[in-house]
Amino acid sequence: MAPGRHQNVRMGCSGSSVFEVLVSVVVISVLLIGLSSADMQVRNTAGRMPAVSQASAIASSYLAEMALHPWSSGICTATQRSEFNGLACFQGLVESPRWADGAPMAGLEPFLVRIELAPGQSEETIAVTVTVERAGTDIRWVRDWFLAKTP
C-alpha cells in the first residue's frame, strides 16, 4: 500500500440503527401507557368497592327495619321514623341514612336513601324498592324486595 493512501477498512461494529432504537422506544411507551391505564382502572374500582358495600349495608338496614312493621294501607300521620306504625309510612321516604330513632348514621352523610312501595306479584305481597345513591359519584344501589302483607 502506498504511503498516504488510506485503506478502506470496515471494522466489525455491531450496534443499532437510529430507526431500531426509535421503534423500541415507541413499543416500550405503548406498553407503559397500557399498564398505567390498567392501574388507574384497578384503583378506581378498588376505591368504589367500600362505597358499594356501604350502600348495600344501608339498604339492608332499612329493609330489616321495614320487615318489623306491619302492612298498613292507610295514610301515615307520623312525622318521624321512630313513630312509623306501618309500611305505608315508608312510601316516598327520601333522607340521608338515619337509624330508626332518627339519629344520623355517622360518616354516611354523602348517601341518599329513597324508598318506594308498589303492589307485589300477588295480593299478599308488596314490592319495596330501596335506592341508595352517593352524592357526587355514579354509585347507585337498588334493592327490590317483596314483603308479605301481615295485619
Short mmCIF file of N, CA and C in Angstrom, two decimals:
data_model
loop_
_atom_site.label_atom_id
_atom_site.label_comp_id
_atom_site.label_asym_id
_atom_site.label_seq_id
_atom_site.Cartn_x
_atom_site.Cartn_y
_atom_site.Cartn_z
N MET A 1 0.83 -1.15 0.00
CA MET A 1 0.00 0.00 0.00
C MET A 1 0.90 1.24 0.00
N ALA A 2 0.56 2.18 -0.81
CA ALA A 2 1.39 3.36 -0.97
C ALA A 2 1.19 4.28 0.22
N PRO A 3 2.27 4.96 0.58
CA PRO A 3 2.13 5.89 1.68
C PRO A 3 1.14 7.00 1.34
N GLY A 4 0.36 7.40 2.32
CA GLY A 4 -0.61 8.47 2.16
C GLY A 4 -1.97 7.97 1.67
N ARG A 5 -2.03 6.74 1.35
CA ARG A 5 -3.31 6.19 0.91
C ARG A 5 -3.95 5.49 2.09
N HIS A 6 -5.20 5.70 2.24
CA HIS A 6 -5.93 5.06 3.34
C HIS A 6 -6.65 3.84 2.82
N GLN A 7 -6.52 2.83 3.57
CA GLN A 7 -7.21 1.62 3.19
C GLN A 7 -8.62 1.67 3.76
N ASN A 8 -9.61 1.34 2.96
CA ASN A 8 -10.99 1.35 3.41
C ASN A 8 -11.23 0.09 4.23
N VAL A 9 -11.04 0.23 5.52
CA VAL A 9 -11.17 -0.91 6.40
C VAL A 9 -12.52 -0.83 7.09
N ARG A 10 -13.23 -1.86 6.99
CA ARG A 10 -14.54 -1.91 7.66
C ARG A 10 -14.36 -2.70 8.93
N MET A 11 -14.55 -2.05 10.02
CA MET A 11 -14.38 -2.72 11.29
C MET A 11 -15.71 -3.39 11.65
N GLY A 12 -15.68 -4.46 12.34
CA GLY A 12 -16.87 -5.21 12.72
C GLY A 12 -17.64 -4.51 13.83
N CYS A 13 -18.28 -3.40 13.54
CA CYS A 13 -19.08 -2.68 14.52
C CYS A 13 -20.46 -3.32 14.61
N SER A 14 -20.87 -3.54 15.82
CA SER A 14 -22.23 -4.03 15.99
C SER A 14 -22.97 -3.00 16.82
N GLY A 15 -24.21 -2.71 16.45
CA GLY A 15 -24.99 -1.71 17.15
C GLY A 15 -26.35 -1.59 16.51
N SER A 16 -27.13 -0.66 17.01
CA SER A 16 -28.48 -0.48 16.50
C SER A 16 -28.55 0.80 15.71
N SER A 17 -29.37 0.76 14.70
CA SER A 17 -29.57 1.97 13.94
C SER A 17 -30.54 2.88 14.70
N VAL A 18 -30.59 4.10 14.30
CA VAL A 18 -31.49 5.07 14.92
C VAL A 18 -32.94 4.60 14.78
N PHE A 19 -33.27 4.02 13.64
CA PHE A 19 -34.63 3.52 13.41
C PHE A 19 -35.01 2.42 14.40
N GLU A 20 -34.10 1.49 14.63
CA GLU A 20 -34.38 0.40 15.57
C GLU A 20 -34.59 0.93 16.99
N VAL A 21 -33.78 1.89 17.39
CA VAL A 21 -33.92 2.50 18.72
C VAL A 21 -35.26 3.22 18.83
N LEU A 22 -35.64 3.93 17.79
CA LEU A 22 -36.91 4.65 17.79
C LEU A 22 -38.09 3.69 17.91
N VAL A 23 -38.06 2.60 17.17
CA VAL A 23 -39.13 1.60 17.24
C VAL A 23 -39.19 1.00 18.66
N SER A 24 -38.08 0.71 19.25
CA SER A 24 -38.04 0.16 20.61
C SER A 24 -38.65 1.13 21.62
N VAL A 25 -38.33 2.41 21.49
CA VAL A 25 -38.88 3.43 22.40
C VAL A 25 -40.39 3.51 22.25
N VAL A 26 -40.89 3.47 21.02
CA VAL A 26 -42.33 3.54 20.78
C VAL A 26 -43.02 2.32 21.39
N VAL A 27 -42.48 1.13 21.19
CA VAL A 27 -43.08 -0.09 21.75
C VAL A 27 -43.11 -0.04 23.27
N ILE A 28 -42.04 0.38 23.89
CA ILE A 28 -41.99 0.47 25.35
C ILE A 28 -42.99 1.52 25.85
N SER A 29 -43.11 2.65 25.14
CA SER A 29 -44.07 3.69 25.54
C SER A 29 -45.50 3.18 25.50
N VAL A 30 -45.84 2.46 24.44
CA VAL A 30 -47.20 1.91 24.32
C VAL A 30 -47.48 0.94 25.46
N LEU A 31 -46.52 0.10 25.79
CA LEU A 31 -46.69 -0.84 26.91
C LEU A 31 -46.88 -0.11 28.23
N LEU A 32 -46.10 0.93 28.47
CA LEU A 32 -46.23 1.69 29.71
C LEU A 32 -47.57 2.40 29.81
N ILE A 33 -48.05 2.94 28.70
CA ILE A 33 -49.36 3.61 28.70
C ILE A 33 -50.45 2.59 29.02
N GLY A 34 -50.37 1.41 28.41
CA GLY A 34 -51.35 0.36 28.69
C GLY A 34 -51.34 -0.06 30.14
N LEU A 35 -50.17 -0.21 30.72
CA LEU A 35 -50.07 -0.60 32.13
C LEU A 35 -50.60 0.49 33.05
N SER A 36 -50.30 1.75 32.74
CA SER A 36 -50.77 2.82 33.62
C SER A 36 -52.29 2.95 33.54
N SER A 37 -52.88 2.75 32.36
CA SER A 37 -54.34 2.83 32.25
C SER A 37 -54.99 1.67 33.00
N ALA A 38 -54.42 0.47 32.93
CA ALA A 38 -54.96 -0.67 33.68
C ALA A 38 -54.84 -0.40 35.18
N ASP A 39 -53.73 0.20 35.60
CA ASP A 39 -53.54 0.51 37.02
C ASP A 39 -54.58 1.51 37.50
N MET A 40 -54.88 2.54 36.69
CA MET A 40 -55.88 3.53 37.08
C MET A 40 -57.26 2.89 37.19
N GLN A 41 -57.56 1.98 36.27
CA GLN A 41 -58.87 1.32 36.31
C GLN A 41 -59.00 0.46 37.56
N VAL A 42 -57.94 -0.26 37.92
CA VAL A 42 -57.96 -1.08 39.14
C VAL A 42 -58.12 -0.19 40.37
N ARG A 43 -57.41 0.92 40.41
CA ARG A 43 -57.53 1.83 41.56
C ARG A 43 -58.93 2.42 41.65
N ASN A 44 -59.52 2.78 40.53
CA ASN A 44 -60.86 3.33 40.52
C ASN A 44 -61.87 2.31 41.04
N THR A 45 -61.77 1.08 40.56
CA THR A 45 -62.67 0.02 41.01
C THR A 45 -62.47 -0.26 42.49
N ALA A 46 -61.24 -0.34 42.92
CA ALA A 46 -60.96 -0.61 44.33
C ALA A 46 -61.47 0.53 45.22
N GLY A 47 -61.42 1.75 44.73
CA GLY A 47 -61.91 2.89 45.50
C GLY A 47 -63.43 2.91 45.62
N ARG A 48 -64.12 2.31 44.65
CA ARG A 48 -65.59 2.28 44.66
C ARG A 48 -66.14 1.19 45.57
N MET A 49 -65.39 0.12 45.77
CA MET A 49 -65.92 -1.04 46.49
C MET A 49 -66.39 -0.71 47.91
N PRO A 50 -65.65 0.06 48.69
CA PRO A 50 -66.17 0.38 50.03
C PRO A 50 -67.50 1.12 49.97
N ALA A 51 -67.66 2.03 49.01
CA ALA A 51 -68.91 2.78 48.89
C ALA A 51 -70.06 1.87 48.48
N VAL A 52 -69.79 0.93 47.58
CA VAL A 52 -70.83 -0.02 47.17
C VAL A 52 -71.23 -0.89 48.36
N SER A 53 -70.25 -1.33 49.14
CA SER A 53 -70.55 -2.13 50.34
C SER A 53 -71.36 -1.32 51.35
N GLN A 54 -71.01 -0.05 51.51
CA GLN A 54 -71.76 0.80 52.43
C GLN A 54 -73.20 0.97 51.95
N ALA A 55 -73.39 1.19 50.66
CA ALA A 55 -74.74 1.36 50.11
C ALA A 55 -75.56 0.09 50.34
N SER A 56 -74.95 -1.05 50.14
CA SER A 56 -75.64 -2.32 50.37
C SER A 56 -76.04 -2.47 51.83
N ALA A 57 -75.15 -2.12 52.74
CA ALA A 57 -75.44 -2.22 54.18
C ALA A 57 -76.54 -1.25 54.59
N ILE A 58 -76.54 -0.05 54.03
CA ILE A 58 -77.59 0.93 54.34
C ILE A 58 -78.94 0.39 53.89
N ALA A 59 -79.02 -0.10 52.66
CA ALA A 59 -80.29 -0.64 52.15
C ALA A 59 -80.76 -1.81 53.00
N SER A 60 -79.85 -2.69 53.37
CA SER A 60 -80.21 -3.85 54.20
C SER A 60 -80.74 -3.40 55.55
N SER A 61 -80.17 -2.35 56.10
CA SER A 61 -80.63 -1.82 57.38
C SER A 61 -82.07 -1.33 57.28
N TYR A 62 -82.37 -0.59 56.22
CA TYR A 62 -83.74 -0.09 56.03
C TYR A 62 -84.71 -1.24 55.80
N LEU A 63 -84.31 -2.22 55.00
CA LEU A 63 -85.19 -3.36 54.73
C LEU A 63 -85.48 -4.15 56.00
N ALA A 64 -84.47 -4.32 56.85
CA ALA A 64 -84.67 -5.04 58.11
C ALA A 64 -85.64 -4.28 59.01
N GLU A 65 -85.50 -2.97 59.04
CA GLU A 65 -86.42 -2.16 59.84
C GLU A 65 -87.84 -2.27 59.30
N MET A 66 -87.98 -2.23 57.99
CA MET A 66 -89.31 -2.29 57.39
C MET A 66 -89.97 -3.65 57.64
N ALA A 67 -89.17 -4.70 57.69
CA ALA A 67 -89.72 -6.04 57.93
C ALA A 67 -90.36 -6.15 59.32
N LEU A 68 -90.00 -5.27 60.22
CA LEU A 68 -90.56 -5.30 61.58
C LEU A 68 -91.92 -4.61 61.66
N HIS A 69 -92.29 -3.87 60.63
CA HIS A 69 -93.55 -3.13 60.65
C HIS A 69 -94.65 -3.92 59.95
N PRO A 70 -95.87 -3.82 60.43
CA PRO A 70 -96.98 -4.49 59.76
C PRO A 70 -97.39 -3.72 58.50
N TRP A 71 -98.08 -4.40 57.62
CA TRP A 71 -98.62 -3.75 56.44
C TRP A 71 -99.72 -2.79 56.87
N SER A 72 -99.72 -1.62 56.29
CA SER A 72 -100.80 -0.68 56.55
C SER A 72 -101.12 0.02 55.24
N SER A 73 -102.38 0.12 54.95
CA SER A 73 -102.76 0.74 53.69
C SER A 73 -103.28 2.16 53.89
N GLY A 74 -103.36 2.59 55.13
CA GLY A 74 -103.89 3.91 55.41
C GLY A 74 -102.86 5.00 55.19
N ILE A 75 -103.27 6.21 55.48
CA ILE A 75 -102.38 7.35 55.36
C ILE A 75 -101.55 7.44 56.63
N CYS A 76 -100.28 7.66 56.46
CA CYS A 76 -99.37 7.74 57.60
C CYS A 76 -99.38 9.18 58.14
N THR A 77 -99.59 9.31 59.43
CA THR A 77 -99.59 10.64 60.05
C THR A 77 -98.32 10.87 60.87
N ALA A 78 -97.44 9.89 60.90
CA ALA A 78 -96.19 10.03 61.67
C ALA A 78 -95.28 11.05 61.00
N THR A 79 -94.58 11.80 61.80
CA THR A 79 -93.66 12.80 61.27
C THR A 79 -92.20 12.36 61.38
N GLN A 80 -91.94 11.32 62.18
CA GLN A 80 -90.58 10.82 62.35
C GLN A 80 -90.59 9.31 62.19
N ARG A 81 -89.47 8.75 61.76
CA ARG A 81 -89.42 7.30 61.58
C ARG A 81 -89.65 6.55 62.87
N SER A 82 -89.27 7.12 63.98
CA SER A 82 -89.48 6.43 65.26
C SER A 82 -90.96 6.28 65.56
N GLU A 83 -91.81 7.05 64.89
CA GLU A 83 -93.26 6.97 65.10
C GLU A 83 -93.97 6.15 64.02
N PHE A 84 -93.24 5.65 63.03
CA PHE A 84 -93.87 4.87 61.97
C PHE A 84 -94.56 3.66 62.56
N ASN A 85 -95.82 3.43 62.15
CA ASN A 85 -96.56 2.29 62.69
C ASN A 85 -96.93 1.28 61.61
N GLY A 86 -96.40 1.46 60.40
CA GLY A 86 -96.68 0.52 59.32
C GLY A 86 -95.86 0.85 58.09
N LEU A 87 -95.89 -0.06 57.14
CA LEU A 87 -95.08 0.12 55.93
C LEU A 87 -95.49 1.33 55.12
N ALA A 88 -96.75 1.68 55.14
CA ALA A 88 -97.22 2.83 54.35
C ALA A 88 -96.46 4.10 54.71
N CYS A 89 -95.97 4.18 55.92
CA CYS A 89 -95.22 5.38 56.34
C CYS A 89 -93.90 5.53 55.59
N PHE A 90 -93.39 4.44 55.05
CA PHE A 90 -92.11 4.49 54.34
C PHE A 90 -92.26 4.97 52.89
N GLN A 91 -93.48 4.97 52.37
CA GLN A 91 -93.70 5.35 50.97
C GLN A 91 -93.17 6.75 50.70
N GLY A 92 -92.29 6.85 49.70
CA GLY A 92 -91.76 8.15 49.29
C GLY A 92 -90.70 8.73 50.21
N LEU A 93 -90.22 7.95 51.16
CA LEU A 93 -89.20 8.45 52.08
C LEU A 93 -87.92 8.77 51.31
N VAL A 94 -87.39 9.96 51.53
CA VAL A 94 -86.11 10.38 50.96
C VAL A 94 -85.34 11.07 52.08
N GLU A 95 -84.19 10.52 52.43
CA GLU A 95 -83.41 11.10 53.53
C GLU A 95 -81.98 10.61 53.46
N SER A 96 -81.10 11.32 54.18
CA SER A 96 -79.76 10.79 54.36
C SER A 96 -79.89 9.63 55.35
N PRO A 97 -78.97 8.68 55.32
CA PRO A 97 -79.12 7.50 56.18
C PRO A 97 -79.27 7.85 57.66
N ARG A 98 -80.31 7.30 58.25
CA ARG A 98 -80.61 7.52 59.66
C ARG A 98 -81.00 6.21 60.31
N TRP A 99 -80.79 6.13 61.59
CA TRP A 99 -81.27 4.99 62.37
C TRP A 99 -82.77 5.15 62.58
N ALA A 100 -83.41 4.11 63.04
CA ALA A 100 -84.87 4.14 63.24
C ALA A 100 -85.29 5.25 64.21
N ASP A 101 -84.42 5.59 65.15
CA ASP A 101 -84.77 6.64 66.12
C ASP A 101 -84.55 8.05 65.56
N GLY A 102 -84.08 8.15 64.31
CA GLY A 102 -83.89 9.44 63.68
C GLY A 102 -82.47 9.97 63.73
N ALA A 103 -81.61 9.31 64.50
CA ALA A 103 -80.22 9.76 64.58
C ALA A 103 -79.49 9.46 63.27
N PRO A 104 -78.69 10.42 62.79
CA PRO A 104 -77.96 10.17 61.54
C PRO A 104 -76.93 9.05 61.71
N MET A 105 -76.73 8.29 60.65
CA MET A 105 -75.69 7.28 60.64
C MET A 105 -74.37 8.00 60.37
N ALA A 106 -73.50 8.05 61.35
CA ALA A 106 -72.26 8.82 61.26
C ALA A 106 -71.41 8.38 60.08
N GLY A 107 -70.89 9.36 59.35
CA GLY A 107 -69.99 9.11 58.24
C GLY A 107 -70.68 8.75 56.93
N LEU A 108 -72.00 8.66 56.94
CA LEU A 108 -72.71 8.26 55.72
C LEU A 108 -73.53 9.41 55.14
N GLU A 109 -73.20 10.63 55.50
CA GLU A 109 -73.94 11.80 55.03
C GLU A 109 -73.95 11.95 53.51
N PRO A 110 -72.91 11.52 52.77
CA PRO A 110 -72.97 11.69 51.32
C PRO A 110 -74.01 10.81 50.63
N PHE A 111 -74.55 9.84 51.34
CA PHE A 111 -75.53 8.93 50.74
C PHE A 111 -76.95 9.49 50.86
N LEU A 112 -77.82 9.03 49.97
CA LEU A 112 -79.22 9.41 49.99
C LEU A 112 -80.04 8.15 49.81
N VAL A 113 -81.06 7.97 50.65
CA VAL A 113 -81.93 6.79 50.60
C VAL A 113 -83.29 7.20 50.07
N ARG A 114 -83.81 6.41 49.13
CA ARG A 114 -85.16 6.62 48.59
C ARG A 114 -85.91 5.30 48.71
N ILE A 115 -87.16 5.38 49.17
CA ILE A 115 -87.97 4.17 49.31
C ILE A 115 -89.28 4.35 48.55
N GLU A 116 -89.61 3.35 47.76
CA GLU A 116 -90.87 3.33 47.02
C GLU A 116 -91.58 2.01 47.28
N LEU A 117 -92.89 2.08 47.47
CA LEU A 117 -93.72 0.89 47.66
C LEU A 117 -94.65 0.76 46.46
N ALA A 118 -94.90 -0.48 46.05
CA ALA A 118 -95.79 -0.75 44.92
C ALA A 118 -96.46 -2.10 45.15
N PRO A 119 -97.52 -2.37 44.41
CA PRO A 119 -98.14 -3.69 44.54
C PRO A 119 -97.14 -4.79 44.19
N GLY A 120 -97.24 -5.89 44.91
CA GLY A 120 -96.32 -7.01 44.69
C GLY A 120 -96.80 -7.93 43.58
N GLN A 121 -96.19 -9.09 43.51
CA GLN A 121 -96.52 -10.06 42.48
C GLN A 121 -97.88 -10.72 42.73
N SER A 122 -98.33 -10.63 43.95
CA SER A 122 -99.66 -11.17 44.29
C SER A 122 -100.32 -10.19 45.25
N GLU A 123 -101.57 -10.46 45.58
CA GLU A 123 -102.28 -9.56 46.50
C GLU A 123 -101.72 -9.62 47.91
N GLU A 124 -100.99 -10.67 48.22
CA GLU A 124 -100.45 -10.83 49.57
C GLU A 124 -99.06 -10.22 49.75
N THR A 125 -98.52 -9.62 48.70
CA THR A 125 -97.18 -9.05 48.82
C THR A 125 -97.15 -7.58 48.40
N ILE A 126 -96.12 -6.93 48.84
CA ILE A 126 -95.87 -5.54 48.45
C ILE A 126 -94.42 -5.47 47.97
N ALA A 127 -94.20 -4.73 46.89
CA ALA A 127 -92.85 -4.56 46.35
C ALA A 127 -92.21 -3.34 47.00
N VAL A 128 -91.03 -3.53 47.53
CA VAL A 128 -90.30 -2.45 48.17
C VAL A 128 -89.03 -2.21 47.36
N THR A 129 -88.81 -0.97 46.95
CA THR A 129 -87.57 -0.62 46.25
C THR A 129 -86.82 0.37 47.12
N VAL A 130 -85.63 -0.03 47.50
CA VAL A 130 -84.75 0.86 48.28
C VAL A 130 -83.59 1.24 47.37
N THR A 131 -83.45 2.52 47.12
CA THR A 131 -82.36 3.03 46.28
C THR A 131 -81.42 3.83 47.18
N VAL A 132 -80.15 3.51 47.11
CA VAL A 132 -79.15 4.25 47.88
C VAL A 132 -78.16 4.82 46.88
N GLU A 133 -78.00 6.14 46.90
CA GLU A 133 -77.09 6.83 45.99
C GLU A 133 -76.06 7.58 46.79
N ARG A 134 -74.89 7.74 46.21
CA ARG A 134 -73.85 8.53 46.87
C ARG A 134 -73.65 9.80 46.06
N ALA A 135 -73.76 10.93 46.72
CA ALA A 135 -73.62 12.23 46.05
C ALA A 135 -72.25 12.37 45.40
N GLY A 136 -72.26 12.94 44.22
CA GLY A 136 -71.01 13.22 43.53
C GLY A 136 -70.38 12.03 42.84
N THR A 137 -71.04 10.87 42.88
CA THR A 137 -70.50 9.69 42.20
C THR A 137 -71.62 9.02 41.42
N ASP A 138 -71.26 7.99 40.71
CA ASP A 138 -72.27 7.24 39.96
C ASP A 138 -72.69 5.98 40.71
N ILE A 139 -72.40 5.93 42.01
CA ILE A 139 -72.76 4.76 42.80
C ILE A 139 -74.26 4.81 43.10
N ARG A 140 -74.95 3.77 42.68
CA ARG A 140 -76.39 3.68 42.90
C ARG A 140 -76.70 2.23 43.16
N TRP A 141 -77.27 1.93 44.29
CA TRP A 141 -77.58 0.56 44.67
C TRP A 141 -79.08 0.44 44.84
N VAL A 142 -79.72 -0.45 44.09
CA VAL A 142 -81.17 -0.60 44.13
C VAL A 142 -81.49 -2.01 44.59
N ARG A 143 -82.43 -2.12 45.50
CA ARG A 143 -82.83 -3.43 46.00
C ARG A 143 -84.34 -3.54 45.93
N ASP A 144 -84.84 -4.51 45.21
CA ASP A 144 -86.26 -4.80 45.16
C ASP A 144 -86.53 -5.96 46.12
N TRP A 145 -87.60 -5.85 46.84
CA TRP A 145 -87.89 -6.83 47.87
C TRP A 145 -89.39 -7.00 47.96
N PHE A 146 -89.84 -8.19 48.24
CA PHE A 146 -91.27 -8.44 48.38
C PHE A 146 -91.56 -8.83 49.82
N LEU A 147 -92.47 -8.10 50.45
CA LEU A 147 -92.88 -8.38 51.82
C LEU A 147 -94.28 -8.94 51.80
N ALA A 148 -94.52 -9.90 52.67
CA ALA A 148 -95.88 -10.43 52.82
C ALA A 148 -96.69 -9.44 53.61
N LYS A 149 -97.91 -9.21 53.18
CA LYS A 149 -98.81 -8.31 53.92
C LYS A 149 -99.28 -9.04 55.16
N THR A 150 -99.01 -8.43 56.29
CA THR A 150 -99.48 -9.00 57.55
C THR A 150 -100.36 -7.98 58.25
N PRO A 151 -101.38 -8.45 58.97
CA PRO A 151 -102.26 -7.50 59.66
C PRO A 151 -101.55 -6.77 60.78
#
